[in-house]
Short mmCIF file of C-alpha atoms in Angstrom, two decimals:
data_model
loop_
_atom_site.label_atom_id
_atom_site.label_comp_id
_atom_site.label_asym_id
_atom_site.label_seq_id
_atom_site.Cartn_x
_atom_site.Cartn_y
_atom_site.Cartn_z
CA MET A 1 56.52 122.59 71.78
CA ASN A 2 55.53 125.50 69.62
CA SER A 3 56.67 124.01 66.33
CA ARG A 4 56.95 120.54 64.85
CA PRO A 5 59.34 120.52 61.86
CA HIS A 6 59.00 117.46 59.64
CA ASN A 7 61.57 115.78 57.40
CA LEU A 8 64.37 118.18 58.29
CA LYS A 9 68.03 117.32 57.93
CA SER A 10 70.04 116.78 61.08
CA GLU A 11 71.77 120.16 60.74
CA GLN A 12 68.40 121.92 60.63
CA LEU A 13 67.12 119.93 63.58
CA GLU A 14 70.26 120.79 65.54
CA ASN A 15 69.70 124.49 64.89
CA HIS A 16 66.02 124.12 65.82
CA LEU A 17 66.95 122.57 69.16
CA LEU A 18 69.46 125.34 69.84
CA ARG A 19 67.05 128.16 69.01
CA GLU A 20 63.66 126.81 70.09
CA ILE A 21 64.01 123.85 72.45
CA LEU A 22 67.05 124.17 74.70
CA PRO A 23 66.23 127.74 75.85
CA GLN A 24 63.12 126.25 77.50
CA TYR A 25 65.33 124.33 79.94
CA ARG A 26 67.60 125.59 82.70
CA PRO A 27 71.24 124.43 82.92
CA GLY A 28 71.34 121.08 84.68
CA GLU A 29 67.69 120.32 83.84
CA ARG A 30 66.84 117.02 82.16
CA ILE A 31 65.62 117.30 78.57
CA PRO A 32 63.49 114.72 76.68
CA SER A 33 65.25 111.55 75.58
CA GLU A 34 66.26 110.96 71.96
CA VAL A 35 63.15 108.81 71.46
CA GLU A 36 60.84 111.41 73.01
CA MET A 37 62.40 114.27 71.06
CA ALA A 38 62.29 112.33 67.79
CA ARG A 39 58.58 111.70 68.35
CA GLN A 40 57.88 115.35 69.16
CA LEU A 41 59.76 116.63 66.10
CA GLY A 42 58.52 113.98 63.69
CA THR A 43 61.90 112.51 62.80
CA SER A 44 63.72 109.20 63.23
CA ARG A 45 65.59 108.12 66.33
CA THR A 46 68.79 107.62 64.30
CA THR A 47 68.68 111.22 63.09
CA MET A 48 68.03 112.47 66.60
CA HIS A 49 70.90 110.32 67.90
CA LYS A 50 73.24 112.20 65.56
CA VAL A 51 71.86 115.56 66.71
CA TYR A 52 72.27 114.69 70.39
CA PHE A 53 75.78 113.34 69.78
CA ASN A 54 76.85 116.59 68.10
CA LEU A 55 75.37 118.72 70.90
CA ILE A 56 77.11 116.57 73.52
CA SER A 57 80.38 116.88 71.57
CA ARG A 58 79.96 120.65 71.64
CA GLY A 59 79.47 120.63 75.41
CA LEU A 60 75.88 121.89 75.15
CA LEU A 61 74.36 118.69 76.53
CA TYR A 62 75.68 115.96 78.81
CA ARG A 63 74.50 112.46 79.71
CA GLN A 64 74.27 110.66 83.04
CA SER A 65 74.17 106.89 82.53
CA GLY A 66 70.79 105.43 83.41
CA ILE A 67 69.31 108.85 84.23
CA GLY A 68 69.04 110.93 81.08
CA THR A 69 70.35 113.84 79.02
CA PHE A 70 70.73 117.31 80.53
CA ARG A 71 71.36 120.84 79.35
CA ALA A 72 74.94 121.86 80.17
CA ASP A 73 75.91 125.05 81.96
CA ARG A 74 78.27 126.64 79.44
CA ALA A 75 80.29 129.69 80.44
CA GLU A 76 81.44 132.11 77.78
CA GLU A 77 84.31 130.60 75.82
CA PRO A 78 86.45 131.62 72.87
CA ALA A 79 84.88 131.01 69.47
CA LEU A 80 84.70 127.35 68.56
CA ARG A 81 86.34 125.94 65.44
CA MET A 82 84.93 122.98 63.61
CA ILE A 83 86.33 119.48 63.03
CA THR A 84 84.24 117.05 61.01
CA ALA A 85 84.33 113.33 61.80
CA VAL A 86 83.47 111.23 58.73
CA MET A 87 81.59 107.98 59.29
CA PRO A 88 80.39 105.64 56.52
CA SER A 89 77.20 104.76 58.40
CA LEU A 90 75.30 105.59 61.55
CA HIS A 91 74.87 101.84 62.06
CA LEU A 92 78.51 101.63 63.18
CA LEU A 93 77.42 103.42 66.37
CA ASN A 94 74.55 100.98 67.00
CA ALA A 95 75.35 98.29 69.56
CA SER A 96 72.56 96.02 68.33
CA GLN A 97 73.81 96.06 64.71
CA THR A 98 77.60 96.30 65.03
CA PRO A 99 79.36 94.09 67.62
CA ASN A 100 82.38 96.39 67.74
CA TRP A 101 80.40 99.63 67.74
CA PHE A 102 82.47 100.97 70.65
CA ASN A 103 85.59 101.10 68.42
CA HIS A 104 83.94 104.00 66.62
CA GLN A 105 81.87 105.50 69.44
CA TYR A 106 84.75 105.65 71.92
CA THR A 107 87.12 107.09 69.32
CA LEU A 108 84.62 109.85 68.60
CA GLU A 109 83.85 110.61 72.24
CA HIS A 110 87.44 110.73 73.47
CA PHE A 111 88.59 112.72 70.44
CA ALA A 112 85.80 115.24 71.10
CA ASP A 113 86.95 115.54 74.73
CA ALA A 114 90.55 116.23 73.69
CA ALA A 115 89.54 118.68 70.94
CA ARG A 116 87.23 120.63 73.24
CA GLU A 117 90.21 121.60 75.40
CA ASP A 118 91.42 123.73 72.47
CA HIS A 119 87.91 124.97 71.65
CA PHE A 120 87.34 122.73 68.67
CA MET A 121 83.85 121.38 68.09
CA LEU A 122 83.42 117.89 66.61
CA ASN A 123 80.61 117.48 64.10
CA VAL A 124 79.81 114.07 62.60
CA SER A 125 79.00 113.53 58.92
CA PHE A 126 77.45 110.18 57.93
CA PHE A 127 77.63 108.89 54.36
CA ASP A 128 75.27 105.95 55.07
CA HIS A 129 77.01 103.82 52.46
CA ASP A 130 80.41 102.22 51.87
CA ARG A 131 81.26 103.96 48.58
CA TYR A 132 83.80 106.76 48.54
CA SER A 133 84.99 108.94 45.70
CA VAL A 134 86.66 112.25 45.00
CA ASP A 135 83.18 113.66 44.38
CA GLU A 136 82.20 112.90 47.98
CA ALA A 137 85.02 115.21 49.09
CA GLU A 138 83.18 118.15 47.55
CA ARG A 139 80.27 117.57 49.89
CA LEU A 140 82.65 117.78 52.84
CA LEU A 141 84.54 120.78 51.48
CA ASN A 142 81.26 122.65 51.04
CA ARG A 143 80.38 122.39 54.73
CA GLY A 144 82.13 125.64 55.57
CA ASP A 145 85.44 126.56 57.11
CA VAL A 146 86.44 123.17 58.50
CA PRO A 147 90.23 122.88 58.78
CA ALA A 148 90.44 119.21 59.76
CA PHE A 149 88.70 115.85 59.34
CA LEU A 150 88.72 112.80 61.60
CA PHE A 151 88.16 109.30 60.17
CA PRO A 152 87.39 106.95 63.10
CA ALA A 153 87.34 103.96 60.72
CA LEU A 154 89.88 104.23 57.91
CA VAL A 155 89.45 101.91 54.92
CA PRO A 156 91.50 101.88 51.68
CA GLU A 157 88.50 103.15 49.69
CA LEU A 158 88.84 106.47 51.52
CA GLU A 159 92.23 107.19 49.93
CA PRO A 160 91.00 109.23 46.89
CA LEU A 161 88.64 111.24 49.08
CA ILE A 162 91.36 111.98 51.64
CA LYS A 163 93.85 112.93 48.91
CA ARG A 164 91.29 115.42 47.58
CA LEU A 165 90.78 116.92 51.04
CA ARG A 166 94.52 117.16 51.67
CA ALA A 167 95.06 118.76 48.26
CA ALA A 168 92.58 121.43 49.34
CA GLY A 169 94.72 122.14 52.42
CA LYS A 170 92.66 120.14 54.91
CA VAL A 171 94.20 118.06 57.70
CA CYS A 172 93.05 114.42 57.83
CA VAL A 173 93.70 111.94 60.65
CA GLY A 174 92.28 108.46 61.16
CA ARG A 175 92.27 105.25 63.17
CA TYR A 176 93.72 102.25 61.33
CA PHE A 177 95.11 98.81 62.14
CA LYS A 178 98.62 99.80 61.04
CA PRO A 179 100.39 102.93 59.71
CA ALA A 180 98.24 104.32 56.88
CA GLY A 181 100.39 105.72 54.09
CA PHE A 182 97.62 107.94 52.73
CA CYS A 183 96.59 109.64 55.98
CA ASP A 184 98.05 110.66 59.35
CA SER A 185 97.01 107.77 61.58
CA ALA A 186 97.14 106.12 64.98
CA TRP A 187 96.79 102.39 65.63
CA PHE A 188 96.81 99.84 68.42
CA ASP A 189 100.06 97.84 68.57
CA ILE A 190 98.95 94.47 69.96
CA GLU A 191 102.28 92.60 69.72
CA ASN A 192 103.58 92.95 73.30
CA ALA A 193 100.15 92.44 74.86
CA MET A 194 99.66 89.23 72.90
CA GLU A 195 103.03 87.98 74.11
CA GLN A 196 102.06 88.83 77.69
CA ALA A 197 98.73 86.99 77.43
CA VAL A 198 100.14 83.83 75.82
CA ALA A 199 103.13 83.80 78.18
CA HIS A 200 100.77 83.95 81.16
CA LEU A 201 98.71 81.05 79.82
CA ALA A 202 101.88 79.03 79.18
CA ASN A 203 103.25 79.78 82.63
CA SER A 204 99.93 78.61 84.08
CA GLY A 205 100.38 75.21 82.41
CA ARG A 206 98.21 75.74 79.32
CA ARG A 207 99.54 73.92 76.27
CA ARG A 208 96.77 73.87 73.64
CA ILE A 209 95.30 77.32 73.07
CA ALA A 210 92.42 77.82 70.66
CA LEU A 211 91.99 81.07 68.71
CA LEU A 212 88.58 82.44 67.68
CA ASP A 213 88.73 85.29 65.20
CA GLU A 214 87.20 86.70 62.02
CA TRP A 215 89.62 85.55 59.34
CA ARG A 216 90.66 82.34 57.57
CA PRO A 217 94.25 81.60 56.49
CA GLU A 218 92.97 80.80 53.00
CA LEU A 219 91.55 84.33 52.66
CA PRO A 220 93.70 87.16 51.27
CA GLU A 221 95.53 89.37 53.73
CA ILE A 222 93.84 92.58 52.66
CA PRO A 223 93.13 95.67 54.80
CA HIS A 224 89.47 94.73 55.24
CA TYR A 225 90.69 91.80 57.34
CA GLY A 226 93.43 93.91 58.90
CA TYR A 227 92.61 93.59 62.58
CA PRO A 228 92.04 89.80 62.72
CA VAL A 229 95.02 89.17 60.41
CA ASP A 230 97.18 91.26 62.74
CA ARG A 231 95.95 89.29 65.76
CA TYR A 232 96.49 85.97 63.98
CA HIS A 233 100.15 86.65 63.22
CA ALA A 234 100.79 88.17 66.64
CA PHE A 235 99.22 85.09 68.24
CA ARG A 236 101.41 82.71 66.24
CA ARG A 237 104.55 84.67 67.08
CA ALA A 238 103.57 84.66 70.75
CA LEU A 239 103.04 80.89 70.68
CA GLU A 240 106.45 80.39 69.12
CA LYS A 241 108.12 82.58 71.72
CA ALA A 242 106.38 80.63 74.49
CA GLU A 243 107.43 77.34 72.81
CA LEU A 244 103.82 76.26 72.38
CA PRO A 245 102.43 74.55 69.28
CA PHE A 246 100.00 76.17 66.88
CA VAL A 247 97.20 73.64 66.40
CA SER A 248 95.35 74.37 63.17
CA GLU A 249 92.24 72.48 64.33
CA LEU A 250 91.94 74.96 67.19
CA TYR A 251 91.91 78.03 64.97
CA ARG A 252 88.27 78.80 64.25
CA PHE A 253 86.70 81.39 61.99
CA CYS A 254 84.22 83.20 64.21
CA LEU A 255 82.14 86.33 63.70
CA GLY A 256 82.04 88.98 66.39
CA SER A 257 78.99 88.27 68.54
CA GLY A 258 78.67 86.29 71.74
CA ALA A 259 76.46 83.78 69.95
CA ASP A 260 79.23 83.19 67.39
CA GLY A 261 81.78 82.60 70.14
CA GLU A 262 79.45 80.18 71.86
CA TRP A 263 78.83 78.27 68.61
CA ALA A 264 82.56 77.98 67.82
CA VAL A 265 83.42 76.53 71.23
CA ARG A 266 80.42 74.18 71.15
CA ARG A 267 81.60 72.83 67.79
CA MET A 268 85.11 72.19 69.11
CA LEU A 269 83.65 70.33 72.07
CA GLU A 270 81.39 68.24 69.81
CA GLU A 271 84.44 67.35 67.72
CA LYS A 272 86.26 66.19 70.89
CA GLN A 273 89.02 68.72 70.34
CA ASN A 274 91.53 68.90 73.16
CA PHE A 275 92.18 72.47 74.38
CA ASP A 276 92.83 74.07 77.75
CA ALA A 277 92.60 77.77 76.82
CA VAL A 278 90.68 79.95 74.37
CA PHE A 279 91.95 83.27 73.06
CA CYS A 280 89.13 85.33 71.52
CA GLY A 281 89.60 88.24 69.10
CA THR A 282 86.96 90.24 71.00
CA ASP A 283 85.45 90.18 74.48
CA ARG A 284 82.03 89.40 73.00
CA ARG A 285 83.32 86.16 71.54
CA ALA A 286 84.84 85.41 74.94
CA PHE A 287 81.50 85.92 76.70
CA GLY A 288 79.98 83.35 74.35
CA ALA A 289 82.92 80.97 74.82
CA ILE A 290 82.45 81.05 78.60
CA ALA A 291 78.73 80.35 78.18
CA ALA A 292 79.44 77.31 75.96
CA LEU A 293 82.01 75.92 78.38
CA ARG A 294 79.67 76.33 81.32
CA LYS A 295 76.81 74.59 79.49
CA ALA A 296 79.18 71.70 78.78
CA GLY A 297 79.96 71.37 82.49
CA LEU A 298 83.49 72.75 82.18
CA ARG A 299 84.92 75.22 84.66
CA VAL A 300 86.57 78.52 83.78
CA PRO A 301 89.48 78.80 84.41
CA GLU A 302 90.10 75.47 86.14
CA ASP A 303 89.39 73.39 83.02
CA VAL A 304 89.71 76.01 80.28
CA ALA A 305 91.13 79.55 80.56
CA VAL A 306 89.57 82.33 78.46
CA VAL A 307 91.06 85.65 77.30
CA GLY A 308 89.41 88.37 75.19
CA VAL A 309 90.32 91.67 73.53
CA ASN A 310 89.05 95.23 74.07
CA ASN A 311 88.24 95.38 77.81
CA GLU A 312 84.54 96.05 77.25
CA SER A 313 82.48 97.31 80.17
CA GLY A 314 80.95 93.86 80.72
CA SER A 315 84.35 92.24 81.26
CA VAL A 316 84.55 93.03 84.96
CA GLY A 317 81.01 91.81 85.67
CA CYS A 318 81.50 88.58 83.72
CA ASP A 319 81.52 85.34 85.74
CA PRO A 320 84.41 84.85 86.19
CA PRO A 321 85.78 88.33 85.43
CA LEU A 322 87.23 88.25 81.93
CA ALA A 323 90.96 88.63 81.31
CA THR A 324 91.48 90.79 78.25
CA ILE A 325 93.82 92.91 76.19
CA ASP A 326 93.05 96.46 77.19
CA CYS A 327 92.85 98.84 74.21
CA PRO A 328 92.84 102.39 75.65
CA PHE A 329 90.64 104.36 73.28
CA ASP A 330 91.14 107.52 75.31
CA ARG A 331 94.89 107.37 74.65
CA LEU A 332 94.43 106.49 70.97
CA ALA A 333 91.94 109.32 70.45
CA ARG A 334 94.28 111.80 72.13
CA MET A 335 97.07 110.62 69.81
CA LEU A 336 94.80 111.32 66.85
CA TYR A 337 93.98 114.77 68.17
CA GLU A 338 97.65 115.55 68.80
CA LEU A 339 98.47 114.44 65.25
CA MET A 340 95.80 116.81 63.98
CA ARG A 341 96.94 119.68 66.18
CA ASP A 342 100.60 119.22 65.20
CA ARG A 343 99.67 119.15 61.52
CA LEU A 344 97.58 122.32 61.87
CA ASN A 345 100.50 124.04 63.59
CA ALA A 346 102.95 122.96 60.86
CA PRO A 347 100.96 122.76 57.59
CA GLU A 348 104.15 122.85 55.52
CA ARG A 349 105.14 119.33 56.61
CA SER A 350 104.93 116.80 53.79
CA GLY A 351 104.11 113.10 53.87
CA THR A 352 102.08 111.35 56.55
CA GLU A 353 102.82 110.37 60.13
CA SER A 354 101.62 107.40 62.19
CA ARG A 355 101.78 106.79 65.92
CA ALA A 356 101.44 103.43 67.65
CA CYS A 357 99.32 103.15 70.78
CA THR A 358 100.62 100.31 72.95
CA VAL A 359 98.14 98.03 74.69
CA SER A 360 98.54 95.66 77.62
CA PHE A 361 97.32 92.32 78.92
CA LEU A 362 94.86 92.84 81.76
CA TRP A 363 94.76 89.79 84.04
CA ARG A 364 91.47 88.72 85.55
CA GLU A 365 90.27 85.42 86.97
CA SER A 366 89.20 83.84 83.66
CA ALA A 367 92.88 83.51 82.66
CA GLY A 368 93.70 81.34 85.66
CA GLY A 369 96.96 81.38 87.54
CA ALA A 370 98.16 84.22 89.72
CA PRO A 371 98.18 87.86 88.61
CA PRO A 372 101.42 88.66 86.75
CA ALA A 373 103.98 90.51 88.82
CA ILE A 374 103.99 94.24 88.21
CA VAL A 375 107.35 95.30 86.83
#
């Protein structure tokens, strides 16, 4: 490399790669990895991850899993317009630090795919903190002619910032756990899928179903607990519909990792709790639950059935394959993009709009019984 810029911001590094680095490679040729490029340019891997993500979103690079990153062959296209995705922290895209990192990563990737069809480019802005204010909006508004903003992880603290952006004529859309009154939003509606999962377990003879999730009934039902609170109430309604009891001793507060799921099931077994199925708020908890059951000499699903949520990539390869509630991030992200596009095409519309993305129970062997009939 001819130059080695130090301590540059990600935007400067991105421009440096476009002007100085990428022209050295032919379309389809593998470029250095994020780690290699970060070392060559004297910056951090996290900063380089952001740069590579933005270039992939723009269609200038592409990845092949297990092989590397390559320069794309871009034909001449109409001028690109910018959309900025706002993330509170880069750590949310880090699998080793955030168990549900894919909620954010997949939303970004699929939104970028949908937006690219209309020649929008998705750029990501990281705050690297959890504080939001009207003042932060000025930083976003000063980034140039950006007509729209995506919020892959809406939280109530974003409301003043989003109101400031909307007052300036910007379109804002975001992913939430329910309709967000302060922003156009899309959300996963888990109700029917939960009924399907619990009904299958009941029809397979399961009568005492444990629930592992990240909320306690004595905690307030505030938006920060939105997803697990939503699952908790949907689970209880599904039990009632299936005429199964809710056993409070089998509802366990459990953080999101596989180790947490394993610990929760091990504790129930040590307490001699009687259960024949475990519903886990995420697939990762379910992986841990299966590990704990196996170590205790119990068979899945013969002795205890296990169901997760999210349909992570490891679900199919799990032993046995993990039944799960499939949350289609590609469909949700397209809903968000269509909300944005519709709002851009009709800026005079007032208020906010929300669209529910339905999810479904995906049977696999860990749930036991026969596959549900396809209606």
